[in-house]
């Protein structure tokens, strides 16, 4: 009877230990699954950050290109404005010369 009780106790203890092992294996699997999910999240976040960083760099490059283009356009506009002023000044000078020549012609014809 003592042996039977001892054997029964050992079987119960073994069954309890097996249940604990199964519970621990299940928890280990849950933690492993959670670790995989977290690693995927980190990878996705890293990719998103890289993508965002790349887009930010591209936007900065594009903005710099626009600034450069704007400066070039401004310089061209200033040159065109100066050329326009020169032509306007030349037109006024030519107009004054034409008036003077017309006056000389009129005086010469009257004489």
Coordinates of N, CA, C and O in Angstrom, one line a residue:
X1 N 0.8 -1.2 0.0 CA 0.0 0.0 0.0 C 0.9 1.3 0.0 O 0.5 2.2 -0.7
X2 N 1.9 1.2 0.8 CA 2.9 2.3 0.9 C 3.5 2.6 -0.5 O 3.6 3.7 -1.0
X3 N 3.8 1.5 -1.2 CA 4.5 1.6 -2.5 C 3.4 2.1 -3.5 O 3.7 2.9 -4.3
X4 N 2.2 1.7 -3.3 CA 1.2 2.1 -4.2 C 0.9 3.6 -4.1 O 0.7 4.3 -5.1
X5 N 0.9 4.1 -2.8 CA 0.7 5.5 -2.6 C 1.8 6.3 -3.1 O 1.7 7.4 -3.7
X6 N 3.0 5.7 -2.9 CA 4.2 6.4 -3.3 C 4.2 6.5 -4.9 O 4.5 7.5 -5.5
X7 N 3.8 5.4 -5.5 CA 3.8 5.3 -7.0 C 2.7 6.3 -7.5 O 2.9 7.0 -8.4
X8 N 1.6 6.4 -6.8 CA 0.5 7.3 -7.2 C 0.9 8.7 -7.0 O 0.7 9.6 -7.9
X9 N 1.6 9.0 -5.9 CA 2.1 10.3 -5.7 C 3.1 10.7 -6.8 O 3.1 11.9 -7.3
X10 N 4.0 9.8 -7.1 CA 5.0 10.1 -8.2 C 4.3 10.3 -9.5 O 4.7 11.2 -10.3
X11 N 3.3 9.5 -9.8 CA 2.6 9.8 -11.1 C 1.9 11.1 -11.1 O 1.9 11.8 -12.1
X12 N 1.3 11.5 -9.9 CA 0.6 12.8 -9.9 C 1.7 13.9 -10.0 O 1.4 14.9 -10.7
X13 N 2.8 13.7 -9.3 CA 3.9 14.8 -9.4 C 4.4 14.9 -10.8 O 4.6 15.9 -11.3
X14 N 4.5 13.7 -11.5 CA 5.0 13.7 -12.9 C 4.0 14.4 -13.8 O 4.4 15.2 -14.6
X15 N 2.7 14.1 -13.6 CA 1.7 14.7 -14.4 C 1.7 16.2 -14.2 O 1.6 17.0 -15.1
X16 N 1.9 16.6 -12.9 CA 1.9 18.1 -12.6 C 3.1 18.7 -13.2 O 3.0 19.8 -13.8
X17 N 4.2 18.1 -13.2 CA 5.5 18.6 -13.8 C 5.3 18.7 -15.3 O 5.8 19.6 -15.9
X18 N 4.7 17.7 -15.9 CA 4.5 17.7 -17.4 C 3.6 18.9 -17.7 O 3.8 19.5 -18.8
X19 N 2.5 19.1 -16.9 CA 1.7 20.3 -17.2 C 2.4 21.6 -17.1 O 2.2 22.5 -17.9
X20 N 3.3 21.7 -16.1 CA 4.1 22.9 -15.9 C 5.1 23.0 -17.1 O 5.2 24.1 -17.6
X21 N 5.6 21.9 -17.6 CA 6.5 22.0 -18.8 C 5.7 22.5 -20.0 O 6.2 23.3 -20.7
X22 N 4.5 21.9 -20.2 CA 3.7 22.3 -21.3 C 3.3 23.8 -21.2 O 3.3 24.5 -22.2
X23 N 3.0 24.2 -20.0 CA 2.6 25.6 -19.8 C 3.8 26.5 -20.1 O 3.7 27.6 -20.7
X24 N 5.0 26.1 -19.6 CA 6.2 26.9 -19.9 C 6.5 26.9 -21.4 O 6.9 27.9 -21.9
X25 N 6.4 25.7 -22.0 CA 6.6 25.7 -23.5 C 5.6 26.6 -24.2 O 6.0 27.3 -25.2
X26 N 4.4 26.6 -23.8 CA 3.4 27.5 -24.4 C 3.7 28.9 -24.2 O 3.7 29.7 -25.1
X27 N 4.2 29.3 -23.0 CA 4.6 30.7 -22.7 C 5.8 31.0 -23.6 O 5.9 32.1 -24.1
X28 N 6.7 30.1 -23.7 CA 7.9 30.3 -24.5 C 7.5 30.6 -26.0 O 8.0 31.5 -26.6
X29 N 6.6 29.8 -26.5 CA 6.1 30.0 -27.8 C 5.4 31.4 -28.0 O 5.6 32.1 -29.0
X30 N 4.6 31.7 -27.0 CA 4.0 33.0 -27.0 C 5.0 34.2 -27.0 O 4.9 35.1 -27.8
X31 N 6.0 34.0 -26.2 CA 7.1 35.0 -26.1 C 7.9 35.1 -27.4 O 8.2 36.1 -27.9
X32 N 8.1 33.9 -28.0 CA 8.8 33.8 -29.3 C 8.0 34.5 -30.4 O 8.5 35.3 -31.2
X33 N 6.6 34.2 -30.4 CA 5.8 34.9 -31.4 C 5.7 36.4 -31.2 O 5.8 37.1 -32.1
X34 N 5.7 36.8 -29.9 CA 5.7 38.2 -29.6 C 7.0 38.9 -30.1 O 7.0 39.9 -30.6
X35 N 8.1 38.1 -29.8 CA 9.4 38.7 -30.3 C 9.5 38.8 -31.8 O 9.9 39.9 -32.3
X36 N 9.0 37.8 -32.5 CA 8.9 37.9 -34.0 C 8.1 39.1 -34.4 O 8.5 39.9 -35.3
X37 N 6.9 39.3 -33.8 CA 6.0 40.4 -34.1 C 6.7 41.7 -33.8 O 6.6 42.7 -34.6
X38 N 7.4 41.8 -32.7 CA 8.1 43.1 -32.3 C 9.3 43.3 -33.3 O 9.5 44.5 -33.7
X39 N 10.0 42.3 -33.7 CA 11.1 42.5 -34.6 C 10.5 43.0 -36.0 O 11.1 43.8 -36.6
X40 N 9.4 42.4 -36.4 CA 8.8 42.9 -37.6 C 8.3 44.4 -37.5 O 8.5 45.2 -38.4
X41 N 7.8 44.7 -36.3 CA 7.4 46.1 -36.1 C 8.6 47.0 -36.2 O 8.6 48.1 -36.8
X42 N 9.7 46.6 -35.5 CA 10.9 47.4 -35.5 C 11.4 47.6 -37.0 O 11.8 48.6 -37.4
X43 N 11.4 46.5 -37.7 CA 11.9 46.5 -39.1 C 11.0 47.4 -39.9 O 11.6 48.2 -40.7
X44 N 9.7 47.4 -39.8 CA 8.8 48.2 -40.5 C 9.1 49.7 -40.1 O 9.1 50.6 -41.0
X45 N 9.2 49.9 -38.8 CA 9.5 51.3 -38.4 C 10.8 51.8 -38.9 O 10.9 53.0 -39.3
X46 N 11.8 51.0 -38.9 CA 13.1 51.4 -39.5 C 13.0 51.7 -40.9 O 13.5 52.7 -41.4
X47 N 12.2 50.9 -41.7 CA 12.0 51.1 -43.1 C 11.3 52.4 -43.3 O 11.6 53.2 -44.2
X48 N 10.3 52.6 -42.5 CA 9.5 53.9 -42.6 C 10.3 55.1 -42.3 O 10.3 56.1 -43.0
X49 N 11.2 54.9 -41.3 CA 12.1 56.0 -40.9 C 13.1 56.3 -42.1 O 13.3 57.5 -42.4
X50 N 13.6 55.2 -42.6 CA 14.5 55.4 -43.8 C 13.8 56.1 -44.9 O 14.3 57.0 -45.6
X51 N 12.6 55.6 -45.2 CA 11.8 56.2 -46.3 C 11.5 57.6 -46.0 O 11.7 58.5 -46.9
X52 N 11.2 57.9 -44.8 CA 10.9 59.3 -44.5 C 12.1 60.2 -44.6 O 12.1 61.3 -45.1
X53 N 13.2 59.6 -44.1 CA 14.5 60.3 -44.2 C 14.9 60.6 -45.6 O 15.3 61.7 -46.0
X54 N 14.7 59.6 -46.5 CA 15.0 59.7 -47.9 C 14.1 60.8 -48.5 O 14.6 61.6 -49.3
X55 N 12.9 60.8 -48.2 CA 11.9 61.8 -48.8 C 12.3 63.2 -48.3 O 12.3 64.1 -49.1
X56 N 12.7 63.3 -47.0 CA 13.1 64.6 -46.5 C 14.3 65.1 -47.2 O 14.4 66.2 -47.6
X57 N 15.3 64.2 -47.4 CA 16.5 64.6 -48.2 C 16.2 65.0 -49.6 O 16.7 66.0 -50.1
X58 N 15.3 64.2 -50.2 CA 14.8 64.6 -51.6 C 14.1 66.0 -51.6 O 14.4 66.8 -52.5
X59 N 13.3 66.2 -50.6 CA 12.6 67.5 -50.5 C 13.6 68.6 -50.3 O 13.5 69.7 -50.9
X60 N 14.6 68.4 -49.5 CA 15.6 69.4 -49.3 C 16.4 69.7 -50.6 O 16.7 70.9 -50.9
X61 N 16.8 68.6 -51.3 CA 17.5 68.8 -52.5 C 16.6 69.6 -53.6 O 17.1 70.5 -54.2
X62 N 15.4 69.2 -53.6 CA 14.5 69.9 -54.5 C 14.3 71.4 -54.2 O 14.3 72.2 -55.0
X63 N 14.2 71.6 -52.9 CA 14.0 73.0 -52.4 C 15.3 73.8 -52.8 O 15.2 75.0 -53.2
X64 N 16.5 73.2 -52.6 CA 17.7 73.9 -52.9 C 17.8 74.1 -54.4 O 18.2 75.2 -54.9
X65 N 17.3 73.2 -55.2 CA 17.3 73.4 -56.7 C 16.4 74.5 -57.0 O 16.7 75.4 -57.9
X66 N 15.2 74.6 -56.4 CA 14.3 75.7 -56.6 C 14.9 77.0 -56.3 O 14.7 78.0 -56.9
X67 N 15.6 77.1 -55.1 CA 16.3 78.3 -54.7 C 17.3 78.7 -55.8 O 17.4 79.9 -56.1
X68 N 18.1 77.8 -56.2 CA 19.1 78.1 -57.2 C 18.4 78.6 -58.5 O 18.9 79.6 -59.1
X69 N 17.4 77.9 -58.9 CA 16.6 78.3 -60.1 C 16.1 79.7 -60.0 O 16.1 80.6 -60.9
X70 N 15.5 80.0 -58.8 CA 15.0 81.3 -58.5 C 16.0 82.4 -58.6 O 15.8 83.5 -59.1
X71 N 17.2 82.1 -58.0 CA 18.3 83.1 -58.1 C 18.7 83.3 -59.6 O 19.0 84.4 -60.0
X72 N 18.8 82.2 -60.3 CA 19.2 82.4 -61.8 C 18.1 83.2 -62.5 O 18.5 84.1 -63.3
X73 N 16.9 82.9 -62.2 CA 15.8 83.6 -62.9 C 15.8 85.1 -62.5 O 15.6 86.0 -63.3
X74 N 16.1 85.4 -61.2 CA 16.2 86.7 -60.7 C 17.4 87.5 -61.4 O 17.2 88.6 -61.8
X75 N 18.5 86.8 -61.6 CA 19.6 87.4 -62.3 C 19.3 87.7 -63.7 O 19.6 88.8 -64.3
X76 N 18.6 86.7 -64.4 CA 18.2 87.0 -65.8 C 17.2 88.1 -65.9 O 17.3 88.9 -66.8
X77 N 16.3 88.2 -64.9 CA 15.4 89.3 -64.9 C 16.1 90.6 -64.8 O 15.7 91.6 -65.4
X78 N 17.0 90.7 -63.9 CA 17.8 92.0 -63.7 C 18.5 92.3 -64.9 O 18.5 93.5 -65.3
X79 N 19.1 91.3 -65.6 CA 19.8 91.6 -66.9 C 18.9 92.1 -67.9 O 19.2 93.1 -68.6
X80 N 17.7 91.5 -68.0 CA 16.7 91.9 -69.0 C 16.2 93.3 -68.7 O 16.0 94.1 -69.6
X81 N 16.0 93.6 -67.4 CA 15.6 94.9 -67.0 C 16.6 96.0 -67.3 O 16.3 97.1 -67.8
X82 N 17.9 95.7 -67.1 CA 19.0 96.6 -67.4 C 19.0 96.8 -69.0 O 19.2 98.0 -69.4
X83 N 18.9 95.8 -69.7 CA 18.9 95.9 -71.2 C 17.7 96.7 -71.6 O 17.8 97.6 -72.5
X84 N 16.5 96.5 -71.0 CA 15.4 97.3 -71.4 C 15.6 98.8 -71.1 O 15.3 99.7 -71.9
X85 N 16.2 99.1 -69.9 CA 16.5 100.5 -69.6 C 17.5 101.1 -70.6 O 17.4 102.2 -71.0
X86 N 18.5 100.3 -71.0 CA 19.5 100.8 -72.0 C 18.8 101.1 -73.3 O 19.0 102.1 -74.0
X87 N 17.9 100.1 -73.7 CA 17.2 100.4 -75.0 C 16.3 101.6 -74.9 O 16.2 102.3 -75.9
X88 N 15.6 101.7 -73.8 CA 14.7 102.9 -73.6 C 15.6 104.2 -73.7 O 15.2 105.2 -74.3
X89 N 16.7 104.2 -73.0 CA 17.6 105.4 -73.0 C 18.1 105.6 -74.5 O 18.0 106.8 -74.9
X90 N 18.4 104.6 -75.2 CA 18.9 104.7 -76.6 C 17.7 105.3 -77.4 O 17.9 106.1 -78.3
X91 N 16.5 104.8 -77.2 CA 15.3 105.3 -77.9 C 15.1 106.8 -77.7 O 14.9 107.5 -78.6
X92 N 15.3 107.2 -76.4 CA 15.1 108.6 -76.1 C 16.2 109.4 -76.8 O 15.9 110.5 -77.3
X93 N 17.4 108.9 -76.8 CA 18.5 109.6 -77.4 C 18.3 109.7 -78.9 O 18.5 110.8 -79.5
X94 N 17.9 108.6 -79.5 CA 17.6 108.6 -81.0 C 16.4 109.6 -81.3 O 16.5 110.2 -82.3
X95 N 15.4 109.6 -80.4 CA 14.3 110.5 -80.7 C 14.8 111.9 -80.6 O 14.4 112.8 -81.4
X96 N 15.7 112.2 -79.6 CA 16.2 113.6 -79.5 C 17.1 113.9 -80.8 O 17.0 115.0 -81.3
X97 N 17.8 113.0 -81.3 CA 18.7 113.2 -82.4 C 17.8 113.4 -83.7 O 18.1 114.3 -84.5
X98 N 16.7 112.6 -83.7 CA 15.8 112.8 -84.9 C 15.1 114.2 -84.8 O 15.0 114.9 -85.9
X99 N 14.8 114.7 -83.6 CA 14.2 116.0 -83.5 C 15.2 117.0 -84.0 O 14.9 118.0 -84.7
X100 N 16.5 116.9 -83.5 CA 17.5 117.8 -83.8 C 17.7 117.8 -85.3 O 17.9 118.9 -86.0
X101 N 17.8 116.6 -86.0 CA 18.0 116.6 -87.4 C 16.8 117.2 -88.2 O 17.0 117.8 -89.2
X102 N 15.6 116.9 -87.7 CA 14.4 117.4 -88.3 C 14.5 119.0 -88.2 O 14.1 119.7 -89.2
X103 N 14.9 119.5 -87.1 CA 15.0 120.9 -86.9 C 16.1 121.5 -87.8 O 15.9 122.5 -88.5
X104 N 17.2 120.8 -87.9 CA 18.3 121.2 -88.9 C 17.8 121.2 -90.3 O 18.1 122.1 -91.1
X105 N 17.0 120.2 -90.7 CA 16.5 120.1 -92.0 C 15.5 121.2 -92.3 O 15.5 121.8 -93.3
X106 N 14.7 121.5 -91.3 CA 13.7 122.6 -91.5 C 14.4 123.9 -91.6 O 14.1 124.7 -92.5
X107 N 15.4 124.1 -90.8 CA 16.2 125.4 -90.9 C 16.9 125.5 -92.2 O 17.0 126.5 -92.9
X108 N 17.5 124.3 -92.7 CA 18.2 124.3 -94.0 C 17.3 124.6 -95.1 O 17.6 125.2 -96.1
X109 N 16.0 124.1 -95.0 CA 15.1 124.3 -96.1 C 14.6 125.7 -96.1 O 14.2 126.2 -97.2
X110 N 14.5 126.3 -95.0 CA 14.1 127.7 -94.9 C 15.2 128.7 -95.4 O 14.9 129.8 -95.9
X111 N 16.4 128.3 -95.3 CA 17.4 129.1 -95.7 C 17.7 129.2 -97.2 O 17.3 128.7 -98.1

